[in-house]
Coordinates of C-alpha atoms in Angstrom, one line a residue:
M30 CA 15.1 17.4 -1.4
S31 CA 16.8 14.7 -3.4
S32 CA 16.7 15.3 -7.1
S33 CA 18.4 12.2 -8.3
S34 CA 16.7 9.0 -9.2
S35 CA 17.3 5.8 -7.2
S36 CA 19.3 3.0 -8.9
S37 CA 17.5 0.0 -10.2
E38 CA 19.2 -2.1 -7.6
D39 CA 17.7 0.1 -4.9
Q40 CA 14.3 -0.1 -6.4
R41 CA 14.5 -3.9 -6.6
G42 CA 15.6 -3.9 -2.9
R43 CA 12.5 -1.9 -1.9
G44 CA 10.4 -4.3 -3.9
R45 CA 11.8 -7.2 -2.0
Q46 CA 11.3 -5.4 1.3
F47 CA 7.7 -4.9 0.4
E48 CA 7.1 -8.5 -0.3
R49 CA 8.8 -9.6 3.0
G50 CA 7.1 -6.9 5.0
D51 CA 10.5 -5.6 6.0
T52 CA 10.0 -1.8 5.7
S53 CA 10.1 1.1 8.1
T54 CA 6.4 0.7 8.7
S55 CA 6.7 -2.8 10.0
T56 CA 6.6 -1.6 13.6
S57 CA 3.0 -0.7 13.1
T58 CA 2.1 -4.4 12.5
S59 CA 3.6 -5.9 15.7
V60 CA 0.1 -6.6 17.0
G61 CA -0.8 -8.3 13.7
R62 CA 2.3 -10.5 14.0
T63 CA 1.3 -11.5 17.5
R64 CA -2.1 -12.5 16.3
L65 CA -0.7 -14.4 13.4
R66 CA 1.7 -16.3 15.6
R67 CA -1.2 -17.4 17.7
G68 CA -3.0 -18.4 14.5
R69 CA 0.0 -20.6 13.6
Q70 CA -0.2 -22.2 17.0
R71 CA -3.8 -23.0 16.6
L72 CA -3.2 -24.3 13.1
S73 CA -0.5 -26.6 14.5
G74 CA -3.0 -28.2 16.9
N75 CA -6.0 -30.3 16.2
T76 CA -7.3 -28.0 13.5
R77 CA -4.2 -28.3 11.3
D78 CA -6.1 -30.4 8.7
E79 CA -8.9 -27.8 8.4
V80 CA -8.9 -25.7 5.2
W81 CA -10.5 -22.3 5.4
P82 CA -12.6 -21.3 2.4
E83 CA -10.6 -19.2 -0.1
P84 CA -13.1 -16.3 -0.1
F85 CA -12.9 -16.1 3.7
I86 CA -9.1 -15.9 3.7
E87 CA -9.2 -13.3 0.9
A88 CA -11.8 -11.2 2.9
L89 CA -9.6 -11.5 6.0
A90 CA -6.5 -10.4 4.1
Y91 CA -8.4 -7.4 2.8
Q92 CA -9.6 -6.5 6.3
V93 CA -6.1 -6.9 7.8
A94 CA -4.7 -4.3 5.3
V95 CA -7.6 -1.9 5.7
N96 CA -7.3 -2.0 9.5
A97 CA -3.5 -1.4 9.4
A98 CA -4.0 1.6 7.1
S99 CA -6.7 3.2 9.3
S100 CA -5.1 2.5 12.7
A101 CA -1.6 3.9 12.2
S102 CA -0.4 6.3 14.9
P103 CA -0.3 10.0 14.0
T104 CA 3.3 10.0 15.2
S105 CA 4.3 7.4 12.7
V106 CA 7.2 8.3 10.4
T107 CA 5.2 7.2 7.4
L108 CA 1.8 7.8 6.1
S109 CA -0.9 5.6 7.5
R110 CA -1.6 3.9 4.2
L111 CA 2.0 2.7 3.9
S112 CA 1.2 0.4 6.9
A113 CA -1.1 -1.7 4.9
G114 CA 1.8 -3.2 2.8
P115 CA 3.8 -4.7 5.7
A116 CA 0.6 -5.9 7.4
I117 CA -0.6 -7.9 4.4
S118 CA 2.9 -9.2 3.7
T119 CA 3.1 -10.6 7.2
F120 CA -0.4 -12.1 6.7
F121 CA 0.8 -14.1 3.7
Q122 CA 3.6 -15.7 5.7
V123 CA 1.2 -17.7 7.9
C124 CA 1.1 -20.7 5.6
S125 CA 1.3 -21.7 1.9
A126 CA -2.6 -21.7 1.6
W127 CA -2.7 -18.1 2.8
R128 CA 0.3 -17.2 0.6
A129 CA -1.6 -18.4 -2.4
I130 CA -4.2 -15.7 -1.9
S131 CA -1.5 -13.1 -2.7
H132 CA -2.0 -14.0 -6.4
S133 CA -5.7 -13.0 -6.3
N134 CA -6.1 -10.1 -8.8
L135 CA -9.5 -9.2 -7.3
L136 CA -7.9 -8.8 -3.8
W137 CA -5.2 -6.4 -5.1
H138 CA -7.8 -4.5 -7.2
N139 CA -10.0 -4.0 -4.1
L140 CA -7.0 -3.0 -2.0
T141 CA -5.7 -0.6 -4.6
N142 CA -9.1 1.1 -4.8
R143 CA -9.6 1.2 -1.0
I144 CA -6.1 2.1 0.1
W145 CA -4.9 4.3 -2.7
G146 CA -8.2 5.4 -4.3
G147 CA -7.1 4.2 -7.7
D148 CA -9.2 2.3 -10.3
S149 CA -7.0 2.6 -13.3
L150 CA -4.5 -0.2 -14.2
G151 CA -1.2 0.9 -15.4
H152 CA 0.7 -2.4 -14.9
N153 CA 0.2 -6.0 -16.0
T154 CA -1.6 -7.0 -12.7
W155 CA -3.3 -5.2 -9.8
R156 CA -0.7 -6.6 -7.5
E157 CA 2.0 -4.8 -9.5
E158 CA -0.2 -1.7 -9.5
Y159 CA -0.5 -1.8 -5.7
I160 CA 3.2 -2.2 -5.1
S161 CA 4.0 0.6 -7.6
R162 CA 1.6 3.0 -5.8
H163 CA 3.0 1.9 -2.4
C164 CA 6.6 2.6 -3.5
T165 CA 5.7 5.9 -5.1
A166 CA 3.9 7.1 -1.9
Y167 CA 7.0 6.0 0.0
N168 CA 9.1 8.1 -2.3
F169 CA 7.0 11.2 -1.6
R170 CA 7.4 10.5 2.1
I171 CA 11.2 10.3 2.0
S172 CA 11.6 13.1 -0.6
R173 CA 13.0 10.9 -3.4
S174 CA 12.4 12.2 -6.9
L175 CA 13.9 12.8 -10.3
Y176 CA 14.0 16.5 -11.1
S177 CA 13.9 17.9 -14.6
T178 CA 13.0 21.1 -16.5
L179 CA 10.8 21.5 -19.5
N180 CA 11.4 24.4 -21.8
Y181 CA 8.8 25.7 -24.2
D182 CA 9.1 27.8 -27.4
P183 CA 8.6 31.6 -27.2
N184 CA 5.6 33.5 -28.4
M185 CA 5.3 33.1 -32.2
D186 CA 4.1 36.7 -32.8
N187 CA 7.1 38.2 -30.9
S188 CA 4.7 40.1 -28.6
G189 CA 6.8 39.4 -25.5
P190 CA 7.6 36.5 -23.3
L191 CA 4.9 33.9 -22.6
A192 CA 3.5 33.7 -19.1
C193 CA 2.2 30.3 -17.9
R194 CA -1.1 30.9 -16.1
C195 CA -2.1 27.3 -15.1
L196 CA -1.0 23.7 -15.1
A197 CA -2.8 20.4 -15.2
L198 CA -1.6 16.8 -14.7
S199 CA -2.9 13.4 -15.8
D200 CA -1.1 10.0 -15.5
S201 CA 0.7 10.6 -18.8
Y202 CA 0.7 14.3 -19.6
L203 CA 1.3 17.8 -18.3
A204 CA -0.7 20.6 -19.8
C205 CA 0.4 24.3 -19.5
G206 CA -1.9 27.2 -20.3
F207 CA -0.5 30.5 -21.3
D208 CA -1.7 34.1 -21.5
D209 CA -1.8 34.1 -25.3
G210 CA -4.6 31.4 -25.2
S211 CA -2.4 28.5 -26.1
V212 CA -1.9 25.2 -24.3
R213 CA 1.3 23.2 -24.6
L214 CA 1.2 19.5 -23.8
F215 CA 4.2 17.5 -22.6
N216 CA 4.7 13.7 -22.3
L217 CA 5.6 12.9 -18.7
I218 CA 7.6 9.8 -19.6
S219 CA 9.8 11.2 -22.4
R220 CA 9.6 14.9 -21.1
L221 CA 9.1 15.9 -24.7
H222 CA 6.7 18.6 -26.0
V223 CA 3.8 16.7 -27.8
S224 CA 1.4 19.4 -29.1
T225 CA 0.5 23.0 -28.9
F226 CA -3.3 23.8 -29.0
H227 CA -4.4 27.2 -30.1
P228 CA -7.9 28.8 -29.5
H229 CA -10.1 29.9 -32.4
H230 CA -9.6 33.6 -33.3
R231 CA -12.0 36.2 -32.1
D232 CA -11.8 39.9 -31.4
R233 CA -9.8 40.8 -28.2
L234 CA -11.6 42.8 -25.5
G235 CA -8.5 43.4 -23.5
R236 CA -4.8 42.4 -23.2
F237 CA -5.6 39.2 -21.3
S238 CA -8.9 38.3 -22.7
R239 CA -7.4 35.2 -24.4
A240 CA -5.4 34.1 -21.3
V241 CA -6.0 30.5 -20.3
T242 CA -7.7 30.3 -16.9
G243 CA -8.1 26.6 -16.4
I244 CA -7.6 23.1 -17.9
V245 CA -9.4 19.8 -17.5
L246 CA -6.9 17.1 -18.6
T247 CA -7.3 13.4 -19.2
N248 CA -5.1 10.9 -21.1
T249 CA -7.2 11.4 -24.2
R250 CA -8.5 14.9 -24.1
V251 CA -7.7 18.5 -23.2
V252 CA -10.4 21.0 -22.3
F253 CA -9.3 24.6 -21.7
A254 CA -11.0 27.9 -21.0
S255 CA -10.0 31.5 -21.4
L256 CA -10.8 34.7 -19.6
D257 CA -13.3 35.8 -22.3
G258 CA -15.4 32.7 -21.6
D259 CA -14.5 30.6 -24.6
I260 CA -14.0 26.8 -23.9
H261 CA -12.1 24.7 -26.4
V262 CA -11.6 20.9 -26.7
A263 CA -8.7 19.1 -28.3
D264 CA -8.2 15.3 -28.7
I265 CA -4.7 14.3 -27.8
G266 CA -3.0 12.9 -30.9
M267 CA -5.3 14.8 -33.2
V268 CA -4.7 18.1 -35.0
G269 CA -6.6 21.2 -34.2
T270 CA -9.2 22.3 -31.6
R271 CA -12.9 23.0 -31.6
R272 CA -14.7 25.7 -29.7
A273 CA -17.2 23.9 -27.4
Q274 CA -18.6 27.1 -25.8
L275 CA -18.6 30.7 -27.0
G276 CA -18.1 33.2 -24.2
D277 CA -20.7 35.9 -23.5
M278 CA -19.0 38.5 -21.3
V279 CA -21.8 41.0 -21.6
N280 CA -24.2 38.7 -19.7
D281 CA -21.8 36.5 -17.8
G282 CA -18.7 38.6 -17.0
T283 CA -15.2 37.1 -17.2
L284 CA -14.3 33.5 -16.6
V285 CA -11.7 33.8 -13.8
D286 CA -11.2 30.1 -13.1
F287 CA -12.1 26.8 -14.7
N288 CA -11.9 23.2 -13.4
G289 CA -13.7 19.9 -13.7
C290 CA -13.6 16.2 -14.2
N291 CA -14.9 13.7 -16.8
R292 CA -18.5 14.3 -15.6
W293 CA -18.5 18.0 -15.1
W294 CA -16.9 21.3 -16.3
L295 CA -17.2 24.2 -13.8
G296 CA -16.5 27.8 -14.5
L297 CA -16.2 30.6 -12.0
Y298 CA -17.2 34.0 -13.3
A299 CA -16.9 37.6 -12.1
G300 CA -18.6 40.6 -13.5
A301 CA -22.4 39.7 -13.6
P302 CA -24.3 39.6 -10.3
G303 CA -26.0 36.2 -9.6
R304 CA -24.1 34.3 -12.3
S305 CA -20.9 33.2 -10.5
F306 CA -21.1 29.5 -11.4
H307 CA -21.6 27.9 -14.7
V308 CA -21.8 24.1 -14.8
W309 CA -21.7 21.9 -17.9
N310 CA -22.2 18.2 -18.4
G311 CA -18.7 17.1 -19.4
E312 CA -20.0 14.3 -21.6
N313 CA -22.5 16.1 -23.8
E314 CA -21.1 19.6 -23.2
V315 CA -24.6 21.0 -22.3
L316 CA -24.9 23.9 -19.8
V317 CA -26.9 22.6 -16.9
F318 CA -26.7 25.3 -14.2
V319 CA -26.1 29.1 -13.9
G320 CA -26.2 30.9 -10.6
G321 CA -24.5 31.8 -7.3
T322 CA -23.3 35.1 -5.7
L323 CA -19.8 34.1 -4.6
T324 CA -18.0 36.7 -6.8
D325 CA -20.5 39.5 -6.7
P326 CA -18.2 41.7 -4.6
E327 CA -15.4 41.2 -7.2
S328 CA -17.5 42.2 -10.2
V329 CA -15.6 45.3 -11.0
M330 CA -12.2 43.6 -10.6
G331 CA -13.5 40.9 -12.9
W332 CA -13.7 43.5 -15.7
H333 CA -10.3 45.0 -14.8
S334 CA -8.7 41.6 -15.2
L335 CA -9.1 41.8 -19.0
S336 CA -6.5 44.6 -19.2
D337 CA -4.7 44.6 -15.9
E338 CA -2.5 41.9 -14.5
L339 CA -3.8 41.2 -11.0
T340 CA -1.5 40.5 -8.2
E341 CA -3.8 37.9 -6.7
P342 CA -6.5 35.7 -8.4
L343 CA -10.0 36.8 -7.9
G344 CA -11.3 33.4 -7.2
R345 CA -10.6 29.7 -7.5
V346 CA -12.8 26.6 -8.0
R347 CA -11.8 22.9 -7.6
V348 CA -13.8 19.7 -8.1
S349 CA -13.6 16.8 -5.7
S350 CA -14.6 13.7 -7.8
T351 CA -15.3 10.3 -6.3
I352 CA -17.4 7.3 -7.1
E353 CA -20.1 8.4 -4.7
N354 CA -20.5 12.0 -5.8
D355 CA -18.8 15.2 -7.0
V356 CA -18.4 18.3 -4.9
A357 CA -17.2 21.8 -6.0
V358 CA -15.1 23.9 -3.6
A359 CA -14.8 27.6 -4.5
C360 CA -13.4 30.7 -2.9
T361 CA -12.7 34.4 -3.1
G362 CA -10.5 36.4 -0.8
I363 CA -13.3 36.6 1.8
R364 CA -15.5 33.6 1.3
L365 CA -15.2 29.8 1.0
M366 CA -18.0 27.5 0.0
A367 CA -18.8 24.0 -1.3
F368 CA -21.8 22.7 -3.2
D369 CA -22.9 19.3 -4.5
L370 CA -22.6 18.9 -8.3
T371 CA -25.0 15.9 -8.3
N372 CA -27.6 18.1 -6.6
L373 CA -27.0 21.4 -8.3
G374 CA -27.7 24.5 -6.3
F375 CA -27.5 22.6 -2.9
V376 CA -24.8 24.4 -0.8
L377 CA -23.0 22.1 1.6
N378 CA -21.0 24.8 3.4
D379 CA -20.5 28.5 3.2
E380 CA -17.9 30.3 5.4
H381 CA -16.9 34.0 5.5
F382 CA -13.3 35.2 6.3
Q383 CA -13.9 38.9 7.0
Q384 CA -10.9 39.3 9.3
A385 CA -8.2 36.8 8.3
G386 CA -9.0 36.5 4.6
V387 CA -8.2 33.7 2.3
I388 CA -5.1 33.4 0.0
V389 CA -7.0 32.4 -3.1
S390 CA -4.0 30.7 -4.8
S391 CA -3.5 28.4 -1.8
V392 CA -6.8 26.5 -2.3
D393 CA -6.7 23.0 -3.7
V394 CA -8.6 19.7 -3.5
S395 CA -7.6 16.0 -3.4
N396 CA -10.2 13.3 -3.0
R397 CA -12.3 14.3 0.0
L398 CA -10.0 16.8 1.5
F399 CA -9.1 20.4 0.6
L400 CA -6.4 22.9 1.5
V401 CA -6.8 26.6 2.4
V402 CA -4.4 29.1 3.8
D403 CA -5.5 32.4 5.4
N404 CA -3.5 35.7 5.4
R405 CA -2.0 34.9 8.8
R406 CA -0.2 32.0 7.0
I407 CA -2.3 29.4 9.0
A408 CA -3.0 26.5 6.7
S409 CA -5.8 24.0 7.3
V410 CA -6.7 20.7 5.7
R411 CA -10.5 20.1 5.8
R412 CA -13.1 17.7 4.7
V413 CA -15.0 18.7 1.6
D414 CA -18.4 17.6 2.7
N415 CA -18.6 19.3 6.1
F416 CA -15.5 21.6 6.4
E417 CA -14.4 19.5 9.4
E418 CA -10.7 20.4 10.2
V419 CA -8.3 17.5 9.7
C420 CA -5.1 19.4 10.7
T421 CA -3.6 22.8 10.8
F422 CA 0.0 24.1 10.5
T423 CA 1.8 27.4 10.1
V424 CA 3.4 28.3 6.8
I425 CA 6.8 29.9 7.0
D426 CA 6.8 33.3 5.3
G427 CA 9.0 32.9 2.2
G428 CA 8.8 36.5 1.3
G429 CA 6.9 36.0 -2.0
A430 CA 6.3 39.1 -4.2
R431 CA 2.5 38.8 -4.5
R432 CA -0.1 39.6 -1.8
G433 CA -0.4 36.3 0.0
G434 CA 3.0 35.4 -1.4
L435 CA 2.3 31.7 -1.9
I436 CA 0.7 29.0 -4.1
G437 CA -0.6 25.7 -2.7
C438 CA -1.5 22.3 -4.0
M439 CA -2.0 18.8 -2.6
N440 CA -2.3 15.1 -3.4
S441 CA -3.7 12.4 -1.2
G442 CA -0.6 12.2 1.0
C443 CA 1.1 15.6 1.0
V444 CA 0.6 19.4 1.0
F445 CA 2.9 21.4 -1.2
I446 CA 3.3 25.2 -0.7
S447 CA 5.6 27.4 -2.8
S448 CA 6.7 30.7 -1.2
G449 CA 9.7 32.8 -1.7
G450 CA 11.4 30.5 -4.2
S451 CA 11.1 27.3 -2.2
I452 CA 8.6 24.5 -2.1
R453 CA 7.8 23.0 1.3
V454 CA 6.0 19.7 2.1
W455 CA 3.6 18.8 4.9
D456 CA 1.8 15.6 5.8
V457 CA -1.8 16.0 4.7
L458 CA -3.3 14.1 7.6
Y459 CA -1.4 15.3 10.6
G460 CA 0.1 18.7 9.5
E461 CA 3.6 17.4 10.1
Y462 CA 6.4 19.1 8.3
V463 CA 8.1 16.6 5.9
S464 CA 10.8 18.4 3.9
S465 CA 11.7 21.2 1.5
F466 CA 12.6 20.8 -2.2
R467 CA 16.3 21.0 -2.7
E468 CA 15.8 23.0 -5.9
R469 CA 15.2 26.8 -5.4
L470 CA 13.0 28.4 -8.1
E471 CA 14.3 31.5 -9.7
G472 CA 11.6 34.1 -10.4
E473 CA 8.0 34.1 -9.3
V474 CA 6.0 30.9 -9.4
N475 CA 2.9 31.3 -11.4
A476 CA 1.4 27.9 -11.1
L477 CA 1.9 24.7 -9.0
V478 CA 0.2 21.3 -9.4
A479 CA 0.6 17.8 -7.9
N480 CA -1.0 14.4 -8.4
E481 CA -0.1 11.0 -7.0
R482 CA 3.1 10.7 -9.1
Y483 CA 4.3 14.2 -10.1
V484 CA 4.8 17.8 -8.9
A485 CA 5.1 20.6 -11.4
A486 CA 5.7 24.3 -11.1
A487 CA 5.9 27.1 -13.7
C488 CA 8.2 30.1 -13.5
S489 CA 7.2 32.3 -16.4
S490 CA 10.0 34.9 -16.1
Y491 CA 12.4 32.1 -17.1
M492 CA 10.1 30.3 -19.5
T493 CA 10.7 27.1 -17.6
I494 CA 8.5 24.3 -16.2
H495 CA 9.9 22.4 -13.3
L496 CA 9.0 18.7 -12.9
W497 CA 9.6 16.3 -10.0
D498 CA 8.9 12.6 -10.8
Y499 CA 8.3 10.3 -7.8
T500 CA 7.2 7.2 -9.7
A501 CA 8.6 3.8 -8.9
P502 CA 9.6 1.6 -11.8

């Protein structure tokens, strides 16, 4: 995998190609060009003096892009969403009146939301935002990134090397949670360490009771949880943290995983029967639900996790958050389930893996899809709402040290799986193998995370965070 950044001239070249529709995905728009040529012929006839209403042309442009994104062939070299760019670029070449629609901020806002699932503006206009997301997705597809490493300071109390337990990404920051309870925050643009957040002191009930088990990260706030059940909140740019929730291990067990979004925090517990899930309102921090039996078979191991370093996570929980609703996907080594967070207690799907088993560290969610790999190394991408299979593929055994031997993550376009010191990439829609990262990772990978711009991995034995930046300027 390429680890060097492209030159500014190359980036400008790709930008010009996008505007002309002259990209590798242009073949998928040949039908659209034929229709547009016919449209030019009609316009050159008796109807050439007619002017179509601007809202109609804008709606037509939107539909052309959406149709191109949804009708790309599975054998296409590029992701289906990349086909929308050349299609709409060709559309704008019909005439000057149609080209004028290309400056509509509302059109590009709607297209960015529909094609890329984004509703946050990081550039001056939505047109620039769309082009940036298009180019970044194309970089993922052709494995073009800028590789760097982030080093963190050692343990202050000299109690041994720090182990990174989990990672979280936002648009601007990378948060790393460690086994001493601390969270270190890095700026993704400057690659510099910004802050270190420490939990409030309390009596330890085991060697790993303060270990960070999950992080919910935005561009303004860090929420992190530890194995003893404590949840802390820190505002980025401010000093100190506050304890939002005090853990109660006697009644709840250990908090083995933690995830969420702006609306919800979700904790997965092991050790107390019938109390697997705890759900908080992320806005007012009020506990709104306790229940579930997912981790009841792992109750004993939940208590052992306080003092013993387990070779495989007991469970994992991830939140799929969209405008429509929020869904939680959770698993153990033998069971996978999903439930609706907007209708708490309503289970959408529940599947048991008695024979194959689930590699817990492989499970991840992106938008409405989730990834799971079983112990036969068969990976599947499924829909969150009904567990319908989107694609399957076989993961090459990398010889990892842990049971299962791999960690998985995904974004809306790619699946990333770390095994045996290498990270491999697959297409999220068709299960097509894309590439392998050029950089081999020394030591065991403890955590792996991806979003629409970055991929990060933690190798604790070398106290190093690896970062791959796919963003287009």
